[in-house]
């Protein structure tokens, strides 16, 4: 009874739409200012000029972009991978692997989420065997021992839930089977491929355990992945982005929070997947300008045509620190109310963090320092 949504009128002042993200006054650009991301009280302001139409932007709040494809291949250990962004609640890395891992990995700092950007591999872990391919999310509970044997070179986005867990979002009115049915989550199998790797007992095996950011190495005279069975509710799972069926409304542009895939205590992971554009003539058909005052926003571009961004290719990452307004690039604004295509054609991973992120050495080495200028109006940029 304490969760009542009381009925109250929202104030409207001046020349303004009464419906968010639709029927804006002609020639205006809407900006959302809200609390708690997109979950709290909000105001919608209508401007004569795009809120990102700056001609100069100096200081640490400026938007940043990194081309992670330019990072060199790491060693066979994920703990040798390049730190990209991090804070006390998460550690985001980008890891390239072309050869079979020579040791097992184990994360003692928190649950691990691996997003397979490129390549194919067999994953062997305590619970059995999973084949992975591009677009797979692989959730590894904290403490799982695992290793990859690639058949094609891997590129992996690694997102750690530091000292905590991943859960599934509450899907509310649409029910637990919307977006993706939990039946689409694949668990490892103790199949013939898994049993075959257990026969490799002719050498010592090392487990590299990351704890408090430091790596300890535990050596066994046998293969530690020697389990013969298991049962329970806790295990790694796999979900591919092509199995995600995004929520949509033909009359209203849904906020990014509608595309939440995984939750942690201080951040969320969302997936942008192909969906039809809004068809109502007055509905906004690009992401709306909004203040990200409560969350840092990170986007990793996996595949497709990133319709709201300019000069962004697959394998790149953008970082918008909390504290300024952002939204679609100038090139996308001409399609604000009318799109030339019927649907989006993009896959991207969004990470919104409640606490400020620091930029790691890996990301800083492959930064596109001109990204902030890509938001300038065309005349100012020339």
Short mmCIF file of C-alpha atoms in Angstrom, two decimals:
data_model
loop_
_atom_site.label_atom_id
_atom_site.label_comp_id
_atom_site.label_asym_id
_atom_site.label_seq_id
_atom_site.Cartn_x
_atom_site.Cartn_y
_atom_site.Cartn_z
CA UNK A 1 0.00 0.00 0.00
CA UNK A 2 3.00 2.29 0.40
CA UNK A 3 3.71 2.38 -3.36
CA UNK A 4 0.62 4.35 -4.39
CA UNK A 5 1.01 6.66 -7.36
CA UNK A 6 -1.10 9.63 -6.30
CA UNK A 7 -2.89 11.65 -8.99
CA UNK A 8 -1.60 15.18 -9.45
CA UNK A 9 -1.44 17.63 -12.33
CA UNK A 10 1.88 18.64 -13.88
CA UNK A 11 2.46 22.35 -14.37
CA UNK A 12 2.72 23.74 -17.90
CA UNK A 13 4.26 27.18 -18.42
CA UNK A 14 4.53 29.22 -21.63
CA UNK A 15 4.64 27.59 -25.07
CA UNK A 16 5.18 23.94 -24.20
CA UNK A 17 4.02 20.48 -25.10
CA UNK A 18 1.87 18.71 -22.54
CA UNK A 19 3.30 15.31 -23.54
CA UNK A 20 6.99 14.53 -23.12
CA UNK A 21 8.88 13.69 -26.33
CA UNK A 22 5.95 14.51 -28.60
CA UNK A 23 4.13 17.46 -30.19
CA UNK A 24 6.89 19.95 -29.39
CA UNK A 25 6.26 23.61 -30.32
CA UNK A 26 7.37 24.12 -33.93
CA UNK A 27 11.05 24.99 -34.31
CA UNK A 28 12.00 23.98 -30.77
CA UNK A 29 14.26 21.37 -29.22
CA UNK A 30 13.16 19.53 -26.09
CA UNK A 31 15.49 19.03 -23.12
CA UNK A 32 14.65 16.75 -20.21
CA UNK A 33 15.92 17.61 -16.74
CA UNK A 34 15.19 14.84 -14.25
CA UNK A 35 16.10 13.18 -10.96
CA UNK A 36 17.44 9.63 -10.61
CA UNK A 37 18.07 9.19 -14.29
CA UNK A 38 14.70 8.66 -15.93
CA UNK A 39 12.89 7.40 -12.81
CA UNK A 40 12.35 10.57 -10.78
CA UNK A 41 10.48 13.85 -11.20
CA UNK A 42 11.29 15.63 -14.46
CA UNK A 43 10.87 18.91 -16.31
CA UNK A 44 10.80 19.27 -20.10
CA UNK A 45 12.10 22.55 -21.48
CA UNK A 46 11.68 23.72 -25.08
CA UNK A 47 14.61 25.65 -26.57
CA UNK A 48 15.01 27.65 -29.76
CA UNK A 49 18.48 26.12 -30.32
CA UNK A 50 19.91 22.62 -29.84
CA UNK A 51 21.16 22.34 -26.23
CA UNK A 52 24.43 20.80 -27.50
CA UNK A 53 25.12 23.62 -29.96
CA UNK A 54 28.30 24.77 -28.26
CA UNK A 55 31.18 26.37 -30.14
CA UNK A 56 33.71 25.64 -27.38
CA UNK A 57 33.80 23.18 -24.47
CA UNK A 58 36.77 23.09 -22.09
CA UNK A 59 37.34 21.14 -18.90
CA UNK A 60 36.92 17.60 -17.58
CA UNK A 61 33.16 17.39 -18.30
CA UNK A 62 33.59 17.34 -22.07
CA UNK A 63 32.28 14.25 -23.91
CA UNK A 64 34.99 11.75 -24.84
CA UNK A 65 35.35 8.90 -27.32
CA UNK A 66 37.76 5.96 -27.49
CA UNK A 67 38.52 3.61 -30.38
CA UNK A 68 39.01 0.38 -28.47
CA UNK A 69 39.80 -1.55 -31.67
CA UNK A 70 43.20 0.18 -31.66
CA UNK A 71 44.23 -1.40 -28.37
CA UNK A 72 46.92 -4.03 -28.80
CA UNK A 73 46.26 -7.65 -27.96
CA UNK A 74 46.69 -8.49 -24.28
CA UNK A 75 48.38 -11.51 -22.84
CA UNK A 76 46.33 -14.67 -22.40
CA UNK A 77 45.11 -13.53 -18.97
CA UNK A 78 42.06 -11.25 -18.73
CA UNK A 79 43.75 -9.54 -15.78
CA UNK A 80 46.41 -8.26 -18.21
CA UNK A 81 43.74 -6.51 -20.29
CA UNK A 82 43.48 -2.78 -20.73
CA UNK A 83 41.54 -0.78 -18.11
CA UNK A 84 39.13 1.56 -19.86
CA UNK A 85 36.87 3.10 -17.19
CA UNK A 86 36.51 2.33 -13.51
CA UNK A 87 35.22 3.42 -10.10
CA UNK A 88 34.57 1.68 -6.79
CA UNK A 89 31.46 -0.05 -8.17
CA UNK A 90 32.73 -1.29 -11.53
CA UNK A 91 35.82 -2.06 -13.59
CA UNK A 92 35.40 -1.87 -17.40
CA UNK A 93 38.11 -3.41 -19.58
CA UNK A 94 38.61 -4.37 -23.22
CA UNK A 95 40.42 -7.64 -23.85
CA UNK A 96 41.70 -9.24 -27.04
CA UNK A 97 42.57 -12.94 -27.06
CA UNK A 98 43.80 -14.97 -30.02
CA UNK A 99 45.30 -18.03 -28.30
CA UNK A 100 43.89 -20.47 -25.75
CA UNK A 101 44.23 -19.23 -22.18
CA UNK A 102 47.17 -20.95 -20.50
CA UNK A 103 45.68 -20.54 -17.01
CA UNK A 104 42.23 -20.39 -15.46
CA UNK A 105 40.79 -17.04 -14.37
CA UNK A 106 38.76 -16.37 -11.25
CA UNK A 107 37.35 -13.02 -10.12
CA UNK A 108 37.23 -12.62 -6.36
CA UNK A 109 36.25 -8.95 -6.60
CA UNK A 110 32.72 -9.36 -7.98
CA UNK A 111 30.43 -10.80 -10.62
CA UNK A 112 31.79 -10.56 -14.18
CA UNK A 113 29.88 -9.76 -17.36
CA UNK A 114 31.67 -10.57 -20.63
CA UNK A 115 30.29 -9.10 -23.85
CA UNK A 116 31.68 -10.83 -26.96
CA UNK A 117 32.26 -8.08 -29.52
CA UNK A 118 34.14 -10.26 -32.01
CA UNK A 119 35.33 -13.83 -32.40
CA UNK A 120 34.21 -17.28 -31.32
CA UNK A 121 35.43 -19.54 -28.54
CA UNK A 122 34.68 -22.42 -26.23
CA UNK A 123 34.20 -21.34 -22.65
CA UNK A 124 35.12 -23.93 -20.03
CA UNK A 125 34.17 -23.26 -16.42
CA UNK A 126 33.24 -24.99 -13.16
CA UNK A 127 29.75 -25.62 -14.53
CA UNK A 128 30.65 -27.06 -17.93
CA UNK A 129 31.00 -25.83 -21.50
CA UNK A 130 29.45 -22.98 -23.51
CA UNK A 131 30.21 -21.97 -27.09
CA UNK A 132 30.28 -18.15 -27.46
CA UNK A 133 29.93 -15.91 -30.51
CA UNK A 134 29.60 -12.18 -31.33
CA UNK A 135 26.78 -10.49 -29.47
CA UNK A 136 26.83 -12.88 -26.51
CA UNK A 137 26.60 -11.64 -22.95
CA UNK A 138 28.21 -14.17 -20.60
CA UNK A 139 27.45 -13.72 -16.91
CA UNK A 140 30.00 -15.29 -14.55
CA UNK A 141 29.11 -15.37 -10.84
CA UNK A 142 31.85 -14.20 -8.53
CA UNK A 143 34.29 -17.03 -7.81
CA UNK A 144 33.72 -18.98 -11.05
CA UNK A 145 36.86 -20.57 -12.54
CA UNK A 146 36.95 -20.29 -16.34
CA UNK A 147 39.03 -20.16 -19.50
CA UNK A 148 38.52 -19.47 -23.21
CA UNK A 149 39.76 -21.54 -26.14
CA UNK A 150 39.20 -19.31 -29.20
CA UNK A 151 38.45 -20.66 -32.67
CA UNK A 152 38.51 -17.05 -33.95
CA UNK A 153 40.33 -14.15 -32.24
CA UNK A 154 38.20 -12.65 -29.48
CA UNK A 155 37.50 -9.04 -28.57
CA UNK A 156 35.67 -8.86 -25.24
CA UNK A 157 34.17 -6.00 -23.25
CA UNK A 158 34.48 -6.96 -19.57
CA UNK A 159 32.21 -5.26 -17.00
CA UNK A 160 32.80 -6.11 -13.35
CA UNK A 161 30.21 -5.57 -10.60
CA UNK A 162 32.81 -4.82 -7.94
CA UNK A 163 32.07 -6.37 -4.54
CA UNK A 164 28.47 -7.07 -5.53
CA UNK A 165 26.19 -8.87 -7.96
CA UNK A 166 24.23 -8.73 -11.21
CA UNK A 167 20.48 -9.20 -11.20
CA UNK A 168 17.71 -8.95 -13.79
CA UNK A 169 15.57 -5.80 -13.92
CA UNK A 170 12.00 -5.65 -12.63
CA UNK A 171 9.98 -5.42 -15.85
CA UNK A 172 6.94 -4.07 -14.07
CA UNK A 173 3.69 -3.77 -16.01
CA UNK A 174 4.97 -5.73 -19.02
CA UNK A 175 5.80 -8.82 -16.96
CA UNK A 176 8.92 -10.99 -16.53
CA UNK A 177 8.87 -12.46 -20.05
CA UNK A 178 9.10 -9.14 -21.91
CA UNK A 179 12.33 -7.99 -23.59
CA UNK A 180 13.71 -11.50 -23.20
CA UNK A 181 12.22 -14.60 -21.62
CA UNK A 182 14.42 -16.07 -18.86
CA UNK A 183 14.17 -19.32 -20.84
CA UNK A 184 16.54 -17.65 -23.35
CA UNK A 185 19.34 -17.75 -20.77
CA UNK A 186 21.62 -20.71 -21.60
CA UNK A 187 23.60 -22.40 -18.83
CA UNK A 188 26.82 -24.38 -19.42
CA UNK A 189 26.50 -28.07 -20.17
CA UNK A 190 28.67 -30.95 -18.99
CA UNK A 191 28.83 -32.31 -22.50
CA UNK A 192 31.40 -34.39 -24.39
CA UNK A 193 33.47 -31.27 -25.15
CA UNK A 194 33.71 -30.48 -21.44
CA UNK A 195 34.59 -34.04 -20.50
CA UNK A 196 37.26 -34.12 -23.22
CA UNK A 197 39.11 -31.14 -21.71
CA UNK A 198 39.22 -32.99 -18.38
CA UNK A 199 41.54 -35.61 -19.87
CA UNK A 200 44.35 -33.05 -20.08
CA UNK A 201 45.97 -34.06 -16.78
CA UNK A 202 49.58 -34.20 -17.92
CA UNK A 203 50.71 -30.84 -16.58
CA UNK A 204 50.11 -28.40 -13.74
CA UNK A 205 47.27 -25.90 -13.98
CA UNK A 206 47.35 -22.38 -12.55
CA UNK A 207 44.33 -20.38 -11.42
CA UNK A 208 44.84 -16.60 -11.56
CA UNK A 209 42.58 -15.06 -8.89
CA UNK A 210 41.95 -11.31 -8.91
CA UNK A 211 41.15 -9.94 -5.46
CA UNK A 212 41.32 -6.29 -4.39
CA UNK A 213 42.81 -5.56 -7.80
CA UNK A 214 45.78 -7.87 -7.20
CA UNK A 215 46.38 -11.25 -8.84
CA UNK A 216 47.29 -14.37 -6.88
CA UNK A 217 48.34 -17.58 -8.65
CA UNK A 218 47.29 -20.97 -7.29
CA UNK A 219 48.88 -24.02 -8.96
CA UNK A 220 47.37 -27.51 -9.01
CA UNK A 221 48.88 -30.80 -10.22
CA UNK A 222 45.56 -31.51 -11.99
CA UNK A 223 42.90 -29.71 -14.05
CA UNK A 224 40.62 -27.95 -11.50
CA UNK A 225 37.72 -28.07 -13.98
CA UNK A 226 37.08 -31.66 -12.99
CA UNK A 227 33.47 -31.47 -11.74
CA UNK A 228 31.23 -34.34 -12.83
CA UNK A 229 27.89 -32.68 -12.05
CA UNK A 230 26.11 -29.82 -10.32
CA UNK A 231 22.66 -28.56 -9.38
CA UNK A 232 21.25 -25.30 -8.04
CA UNK A 233 19.99 -21.87 -9.06
CA UNK A 234 23.40 -20.18 -9.43
CA UNK A 235 25.40 -20.62 -12.62
CA UNK A 236 26.90 -18.71 -15.52
CA UNK A 237 24.42 -17.84 -18.27
CA UNK A 238 24.63 -16.70 -21.89
CA UNK A 239 22.27 -14.29 -23.69
CA UNK A 240 22.75 -13.07 -27.26
CA UNK A 241 21.63 -9.58 -28.28
CA UNK A 242 19.66 -10.97 -31.21
CA UNK A 243 17.35 -12.64 -28.67
CA UNK A 244 16.46 -9.29 -27.10
CA UNK A 245 13.03 -7.94 -28.15
CA UNK A 246 13.10 -4.26 -27.20
CA UNK A 247 10.12 -2.46 -25.79
CA UNK A 248 8.72 0.17 -28.14
CA UNK A 249 5.87 2.62 -28.55
CA UNK A 250 4.79 3.98 -31.91
CA UNK A 251 3.69 7.24 -30.25
CA UNK A 252 6.43 7.88 -27.66
CA UNK A 253 10.24 7.67 -27.65
CA UNK A 254 11.08 5.43 -24.70
CA UNK A 255 13.99 6.38 -22.40
CA UNK A 256 17.16 4.23 -22.36
CA UNK A 257 16.07 2.72 -19.04
CA UNK A 258 13.38 0.77 -20.95
CA UNK A 259 16.23 -1.23 -22.51
CA UNK A 260 17.84 -2.35 -19.23
CA UNK A 261 19.32 -5.86 -19.47
CA UNK A 262 21.25 -6.26 -16.20
CA UNK A 263 21.25 -4.41 -12.89
CA UNK A 264 23.93 -3.92 -10.28
CA UNK A 265 23.84 -1.84 -7.10
CA UNK A 266 25.40 1.32 -8.53
CA UNK A 267 25.07 0.92 -12.30
CA UNK A 268 22.90 -0.57 -15.03
CA UNK A 269 23.72 -2.32 -18.32
CA UNK A 270 21.29 -1.63 -21.18
CA UNK A 271 21.16 -3.03 -24.72
CA UNK A 272 20.09 -1.07 -27.79
CA UNK A 273 18.83 -3.50 -30.41
CA UNK A 274 17.04 -2.96 -33.76
CA UNK A 275 13.47 -1.71 -33.37
CA UNK A 276 10.90 0.13 -35.50
CA UNK A 277 10.96 3.92 -35.42
CA UNK A 278 8.03 5.76 -33.90
CA UNK A 279 5.31 6.37 -36.51
CA UNK A 280 3.18 9.05 -34.83
CA UNK A 281 3.82 12.30 -36.77
CA UNK A 282 4.41 14.34 -33.61
CA UNK A 283 6.55 11.80 -31.75
CA UNK A 284 10.29 12.33 -31.37
CA UNK A 285 12.26 9.81 -33.44
CA UNK A 286 15.76 10.37 -32.08
CA UNK A 287 17.07 10.27 -28.48
CA UNK A 288 15.91 13.36 -26.62
CA UNK A 289 18.29 15.95 -25.19
CA UNK A 290 18.65 15.36 -21.47
CA UNK A 291 20.72 16.36 -18.49
CA UNK A 292 22.66 13.39 -17.18
CA UNK A 293 23.14 14.99 -13.77
CA UNK A 294 22.96 11.80 -11.72
CA UNK A 295 24.73 9.21 -13.92
CA UNK A 296 27.85 8.92 -16.04
CA UNK A 297 26.85 7.47 -19.41
CA UNK A 298 29.00 5.01 -21.39
CA UNK A 299 28.10 3.56 -24.78
CA UNK A 300 29.96 0.73 -26.50
CA UNK A 301 29.06 0.42 -30.19
CA UNK A 302 28.90 -3.22 -31.27
CA UNK A 303 27.39 -3.36 -34.76
CA UNK A 304 25.17 -1.54 -37.25
CA UNK A 305 24.33 2.04 -38.17
CA UNK A 306 24.48 4.24 -35.07
CA UNK A 307 21.80 6.65 -36.19
CA UNK A 308 22.10 9.27 -33.42
CA UNK A 309 25.90 9.52 -33.61
CA UNK A 310 28.32 10.87 -36.21
CA UNK A 311 31.71 9.35 -37.12
CA UNK A 312 31.23 6.48 -34.66
CA UNK A 313 32.15 2.96 -35.79
CA UNK A 314 31.84 -0.51 -34.29
CA UNK A 315 34.30 -1.11 -31.46
CA UNK A 316 34.29 2.51 -30.30
CA UNK A 317 33.15 3.75 -26.89
CA UNK A 318 31.78 7.15 -25.87
CA UNK A 319 31.87 8.55 -22.35
CA UNK A 320 29.61 11.40 -21.21
CA UNK A 321 30.39 12.41 -17.61
CA UNK A 322 27.44 13.50 -15.49
CA UNK A 323 26.83 17.23 -15.32
CA UNK A 324 26.01 18.47 -18.82
CA UNK A 325 23.26 18.15 -21.42
CA UNK A 326 23.68 15.77 -24.32
CA UNK A 327 21.62 14.15 -27.05
CA UNK A 328 21.76 13.39 -30.77
CA UNK A 329 24.54 14.73 -32.97
CA UNK A 330 23.68 17.63 -35.32
CA UNK A 331 23.54 15.23 -38.29
CA UNK A 332 20.74 13.26 -36.62
CA UNK A 333 18.59 16.30 -35.82
CA UNK A 334 17.33 16.64 -39.39
CA UNK A 335 15.53 13.33 -38.78
CA UNK A 336 14.13 14.41 -35.43
CA UNK A 337 10.51 14.01 -36.55
CA UNK A 338 10.84 11.99 -39.76
CA UNK A 339 13.16 9.08 -40.46
CA UNK A 340 14.10 7.81 -43.93
CA UNK A 341 14.12 4.19 -42.72
CA UNK A 342 11.45 2.15 -40.96
CA UNK A 343 13.67 0.83 -38.18
CA UNK A 344 16.94 1.29 -36.37
CA UNK A 345 19.85 -0.96 -37.30
CA UNK A 346 22.21 -0.92 -34.34
CA UNK A 347 23.47 -2.97 -31.44
CA UNK A 348 25.09 -1.11 -28.57
CA UNK A 349 25.81 -1.67 -24.88
CA UNK A 350 25.10 1.20 -22.49
CA UNK A 351 26.53 1.39 -18.98
CA UNK A 352 25.10 4.09 -16.70
CA UNK A 353 26.98 4.51 -13.41
CA UNK A 354 25.70 6.33 -10.33
CA UNK A 355 29.27 7.26 -9.32
CA UNK A 356 31.83 9.16 -11.42
CA UNK A 357 34.14 7.08 -13.58
CA UNK A 358 37.89 7.50 -14.02
CA UNK A 359 39.55 6.96 -17.39
CA UNK A 360 42.08 4.13 -17.50
CA UNK A 361 45.40 4.14 -19.31
CA UNK A 362 44.06 1.89 -22.04
CA UNK A 363 41.26 4.25 -23.04
CA UNK A 364 43.42 7.36 -22.77
CA UNK A 365 45.88 5.85 -25.28
CA UNK A 366 43.19 5.50 -27.98
CA UNK A 367 41.12 8.64 -27.36
CA UNK A 368 39.67 10.70 -30.19
CA UNK A 369 40.31 14.18 -28.82
CA UNK A 370 38.23 15.80 -31.56
CA UNK A 371 35.01 14.09 -30.44
CA UNK A 372 33.85 17.13 -28.44
CA UNK A 373 33.96 19.20 -31.63
CA UNK A 374 31.64 16.80 -33.47
CA UNK A 375 28.75 18.35 -31.54
CA UNK A 376 29.36 21.85 -32.90
CA UNK A 377 26.83 23.29 -35.36
CA UNK A 378 28.10 22.69 -38.88
CA UNK A 379 28.93 26.34 -39.57
CA UNK A 380 30.92 26.64 -36.33
CA UNK A 381 32.81 23.40 -36.98
CA UNK A 382 34.05 24.48 -40.42
#
